[in-house]
Tab-separated table of C-alpha atoms in Angstrom:
chain	number	residue	atom	x	y	z
A	1	UNK	CA	3.003	17.540	-33.695
A	2	UNK	CA	1.221	14.626	-33.407
A	3	UNK	CA	3.199	11.192	-34.287
A	4	UNK	CA	1.000	8.226	-34.788
A	5	UNK	CA	2.713	4.955	-34.930
A	6	UNK	CA	0.355	1.958	-36.272
A	7	UNK	CA	0.374	-1.034	-33.856
A	8	UNK	CA	0.670	-3.435	-36.613
A	9	UNK	CA	4.294	-2.200	-37.630
A	10	UNK	CA	4.989	-2.774	-33.915
A	11	UNK	CA	4.082	-6.298	-34.030
A	12	UNK	CA	5.377	-7.163	-37.456
A	13	UNK	CA	8.951	-6.000	-35.814
A	14	UNK	CA	7.871	-8.054	-32.779
A	15	UNK	CA	7.227	-10.812	-34.763
A	16	UNK	CA	10.733	-10.564	-36.589
A	17	UNK	CA	12.272	-10.536	-33.149
A	18	UNK	CA	10.226	-13.237	-31.601
A	19	UNK	CA	11.309	-15.556	-34.822
A	20	UNK	CA	14.694	-15.068	-34.667
A	21	UNK	CA	15.038	-15.469	-30.753
A	22	UNK	CA	13.296	-18.813	-31.206
A	23	UNK	CA	15.430	-19.957	-33.525
A	24	UNK	CA	18.108	-19.025	-31.201
A	25	UNK	CA	16.365	-20.530	-28.416
A	26	UNK	CA	15.964	-23.733	-30.084
A	27	UNK	CA	19.540	-24.087	-31.419
A	28	UNK	CA	20.848	-23.397	-28.159
A	29	UNK	CA	18.701	-25.978	-26.751
A	30	UNK	CA	19.511	-28.319	-29.457
A	31	UNK	CA	23.261	-27.816	-29.634
A	32	UNK	CA	24.776	-26.800	-26.004
A	33	UNK	CA	22.197	-28.363	-23.524
A	34	UNK	CA	21.884	-31.637	-26.055
A	35	UNK	CA	18.076	-31.665	-25.871
A	36	UNK	CA	16.892	-32.398	-29.279
A	37	UNK	CA	13.456	-33.053	-28.149
A	38	UNK	CA	12.867	-29.822	-26.316
A	39	UNK	CA	14.408	-28.028	-29.449
A	40	UNK	CA	11.743	-29.665	-31.882
A	41	UNK	CA	9.226	-28.245	-29.496
A	42	UNK	CA	10.497	-24.794	-29.614
A	43	UNK	CA	10.947	-24.861	-33.179
A	44	UNK	CA	7.697	-25.829	-34.025
A	45	UNK	CA	6.163	-23.364	-31.956
A	46	UNK	CA	7.601	-20.910	-34.609
A	47	UNK	CA	5.056	-20.695	-36.891
A	48	UNK	CA	2.616	-19.660	-34.098
A	49	UNK	CA	4.234	-16.005	-34.224
A	50	UNK	CA	2.648	-15.539	-37.559
A	51	UNK	CA	-0.888	-17.580	-36.089
A	52	UNK	CA	-0.762	-14.646	-33.509
A	53	UNK	CA	0.073	-11.787	-35.712
A	54	UNK	CA	-3.022	-13.192	-38.406
A	55	UNK	CA	-5.412	-13.296	-35.405
A	56	UNK	CA	-3.963	-9.633	-34.215
A	57	UNK	CA	-4.963	-8.240	-37.740
A	58	UNK	CA	-8.348	-10.015	-37.581
A	59	UNK	CA	-9.618	-9.133	-34.595
A	60	UNK	CA	-8.119	-5.562	-34.994
A	61	UNK	CA	-10.288	-4.744	-38.333
A	62	UNK	CA	-13.209	-6.569	-37.175
A	63	UNK	CA	-13.050	-4.601	-34.031
A	64	UNK	CA	-13.846	-1.500	-36.315
A	65	UNK	CA	-10.238	-0.451	-37.242
A	66	UNK	CA	-10.061	0.492	-41.211
A	67	UNK	CA	-7.380	-1.616	-42.699
A	68	UNK	CA	-3.683	0.472	-43.089
A	69	UNK	CA	-0.917	-0.609	-45.574
A	70	UNK	CA	0.097	-2.391	-42.246
A	71	UNK	CA	-2.183	-4.705	-42.099
A	72	UNK	CA	-1.382	-6.001	-45.795
A	73	UNK	CA	2.317	-5.653	-44.879
A	74	UNK	CA	1.456	-8.132	-42.655
A	75	UNK	CA	-0.063	-10.666	-44.617
A	76	UNK	CA	2.984	-10.304	-46.700
A	77	UNK	CA	5.087	-11.107	-43.799
A	78	UNK	CA	2.961	-13.971	-43.068
A	79	UNK	CA	3.533	-15.440	-46.423
A	80	UNK	CA	7.188	-14.769	-47.313
A	81	UNK	CA	7.562	-16.478	-43.834
A	82	UNK	CA	5.342	-19.679	-44.628
A	83	UNK	CA	7.181	-19.949	-47.877
A	84	UNK	CA	10.636	-19.427	-47.081
A	85	UNK	CA	10.641	-20.157	-43.050
A	86	UNK	CA	11.702	-23.882	-43.687
A	87	UNK	CA	14.373	-22.770	-45.776
A	88	UNK	CA	15.369	-20.156	-43.166
A	89	UNK	CA	15.736	-22.173	-40.577
A	90	UNK	CA	17.625	-25.209	-42.339
A	91	UNK	CA	20.053	-22.181	-43.250
A	92	UNK	CA	20.037	-21.001	-39.863
A	93	UNK	CA	20.655	-24.613	-38.352
A	94	UNK	CA	23.524	-25.064	-40.360
A	95	UNK	CA	25.285	-21.868	-39.458
A	96	UNK	CA	24.715	-22.131	-35.582
A	97	UNK	CA	26.089	-25.711	-35.744
A	98	UNK	CA	29.133	-24.694	-37.377
A	99	UNK	CA	29.524	-21.811	-34.894
A	100	UNK	CA	28.803	-24.235	-31.899
A	101	UNK	CA	30.117	-27.508	-32.975
A	102	UNK	CA	33.097	-25.987	-35.270
A	103	UNK	CA	31.709	-27.718	-38.247
A	104	UNK	CA	32.361	-26.593	-41.473
A	105	UNK	CA	29.917	-25.043	-43.616
A	106	UNK	CA	30.059	-26.015	-47.011
A	107	UNK	CA	28.829	-23.570	-49.365
A	108	UNK	CA	28.851	-25.359	-52.411
A	109	UNK	CA	28.357	-21.868	-55.465
A	110	UNK	CA	25.828	-23.363	-58.181
A	111	UNK	CA	27.020	-23.049	-61.646
A	112	UNK	CA	25.444	-24.233	-64.506
A	113	UNK	CA	22.103	-25.626	-64.960
A	114	UNK	CA	21.715	-25.908	-60.818
A	115	UNK	CA	22.357	-22.632	-60.219
A	116	UNK	CA	19.240	-21.844	-63.056
A	117	UNK	CA	17.400	-24.361	-61.213
A	118	UNK	CA	17.909	-23.086	-58.000
A	119	UNK	CA	17.060	-19.951	-59.156
A	120	UNK	CA	13.443	-21.206	-60.492
A	121	UNK	CA	12.650	-23.005	-57.059
A	122	UNK	CA	13.558	-19.871	-55.236
A	123	UNK	CA	11.141	-18.101	-57.327
A	124	UNK	CA	8.491	-20.579	-57.098
A	125	UNK	CA	8.600	-20.125	-53.350
A	126	UNK	CA	7.962	-15.981	-54.195
A	127	UNK	CA	5.128	-17.233	-56.078
A	128	UNK	CA	3.710	-19.362	-53.163
A	129	UNK	CA	4.278	-16.566	-50.768
A	130	UNK	CA	1.961	-14.242	-52.894
A	131	UNK	CA	-0.535	-17.330	-53.228
A	132	UNK	CA	-0.404	-17.382	-49.364
A	133	UNK	CA	-0.369	-13.652	-49.163
A	134	UNK	CA	-3.259	-13.334	-51.973
A	135	UNK	CA	-5.591	-16.138	-49.774
A	136	UNK	CA	-5.224	-14.614	-46.580
A	137	UNK	CA	-5.805	-10.749	-47.885
A	138	UNK	CA	-9.364	-12.516	-49.270
A	139	UNK	CA	-10.018	-14.322	-46.130
A	140	UNK	CA	-9.649	-11.294	-43.960
A	141	UNK	CA	-11.579	-8.855	-46.690
A	142	UNK	CA	-14.670	-11.974	-46.370
A	143	UNK	CA	-14.496	-11.915	-42.977
A	144	UNK	CA	-14.383	-8.035	-42.119
A	145	UNK	CA	-16.938	-8.137	-44.782
A	146	UNK	CA	-17.441	-4.221	-45.413
A	147	UNK	CA	-15.309	-2.980	-48.305
A	148	UNK	CA	-15.046	0.914	-46.795
A	149	UNK	CA	-13.119	-0.536	-44.202
A	150	UNK	CA	-10.560	-3.090	-46.159
A	151	UNK	CA	-10.069	-0.784	-49.100
A	152	UNK	CA	-6.677	0.028	-48.468
A	153	UNK	CA	-6.022	-3.646	-48.757
A	154	UNK	CA	-6.728	-3.711	-52.590
A	155	UNK	CA	-3.141	-2.031	-53.481
A	156	UNK	CA	-1.404	-5.473	-51.566
A	157	UNK	CA	-3.306	-7.294	-54.435
A	158	UNK	CA	-0.865	-5.281	-56.892
A	159	UNK	CA	2.239	-4.886	-55.107
A	160	UNK	CA	3.300	-8.585	-55.390
A	161	UNK	CA	3.065	-9.338	-59.031
A	162	UNK	CA	5.965	-6.319	-59.326
A	163	UNK	CA	7.634	-8.418	-56.654
A	164	UNK	CA	7.194	-12.207	-58.907
A	165	UNK	CA	7.796	-10.018	-61.970
A	166	UNK	CA	11.256	-8.257	-60.673
A	167	UNK	CA	12.158	-12.114	-58.710
A	168	UNK	CA	12.099	-13.238	-62.320
A	169	UNK	CA	13.794	-11.105	-63.868
A	170	UNK	CA	16.606	-10.654	-61.561
A	171	UNK	CA	16.779	-14.413	-60.600
A	172	UNK	CA	15.763	-17.090	-63.129
A	173	UNK	CA	16.162	-15.143	-66.080
A	174	UNK	CA	19.337	-13.266	-64.954
A	175	UNK	CA	20.669	-17.020	-64.015
A	176	UNK	CA	19.452	-17.702	-67.776
A	177	UNK	CA	21.300	-15.337	-69.683
A	178	UNK	CA	24.349	-14.979	-68.008
A	179	UNK	CA	25.019	-18.913	-67.496
A	180	UNK	CA	28.150	-19.736	-65.606
A	181	UNK	CA	29.872	-22.816	-67.141
A	182	UNK	CA	30.612	-25.522	-64.491
A	183	UNK	CA	34.601	-25.165	-64.497
A	184	UNK	CA	36.506	-27.868	-66.393
A	185	UNK	CA	39.249	-29.799	-64.860
């Protein structure tokens, strides 16, 4: 029995681990060692993880490999980390600071129009992530310039539309339909 693992899947997993490791190191340096400048540089290196994954995907395809589902997944990963990375880092920073410094995290539950607007903003980030992914797919397909090797990437032009559609249904539309009124005091 032969068991093939596409190296791109391993790299995507490695990038996710590197993302969280860089966050942990950056916040540790900031809050435990009180070195804000070094922390800034560590956290600023987070996008380099995505860049390395993109470079590997391009070289992998340009080196003769045919595209697989994993190559498209890599572009989706990059798109979503670019679109949601800053928001995720800000959230992780608040959580880390609260654990280390003992500060209280103010988790305000949005109600009313605030919740609806927030869901629309998240949905807009989803659309932005899909746009980044589509641009990367177009650039990769153009760079490789061999339709027989990039045919497997075509599905990745369709999958994100379902993501955007369902995100809208269960995000902004859901908030709008099941509108939570602000409690009266």
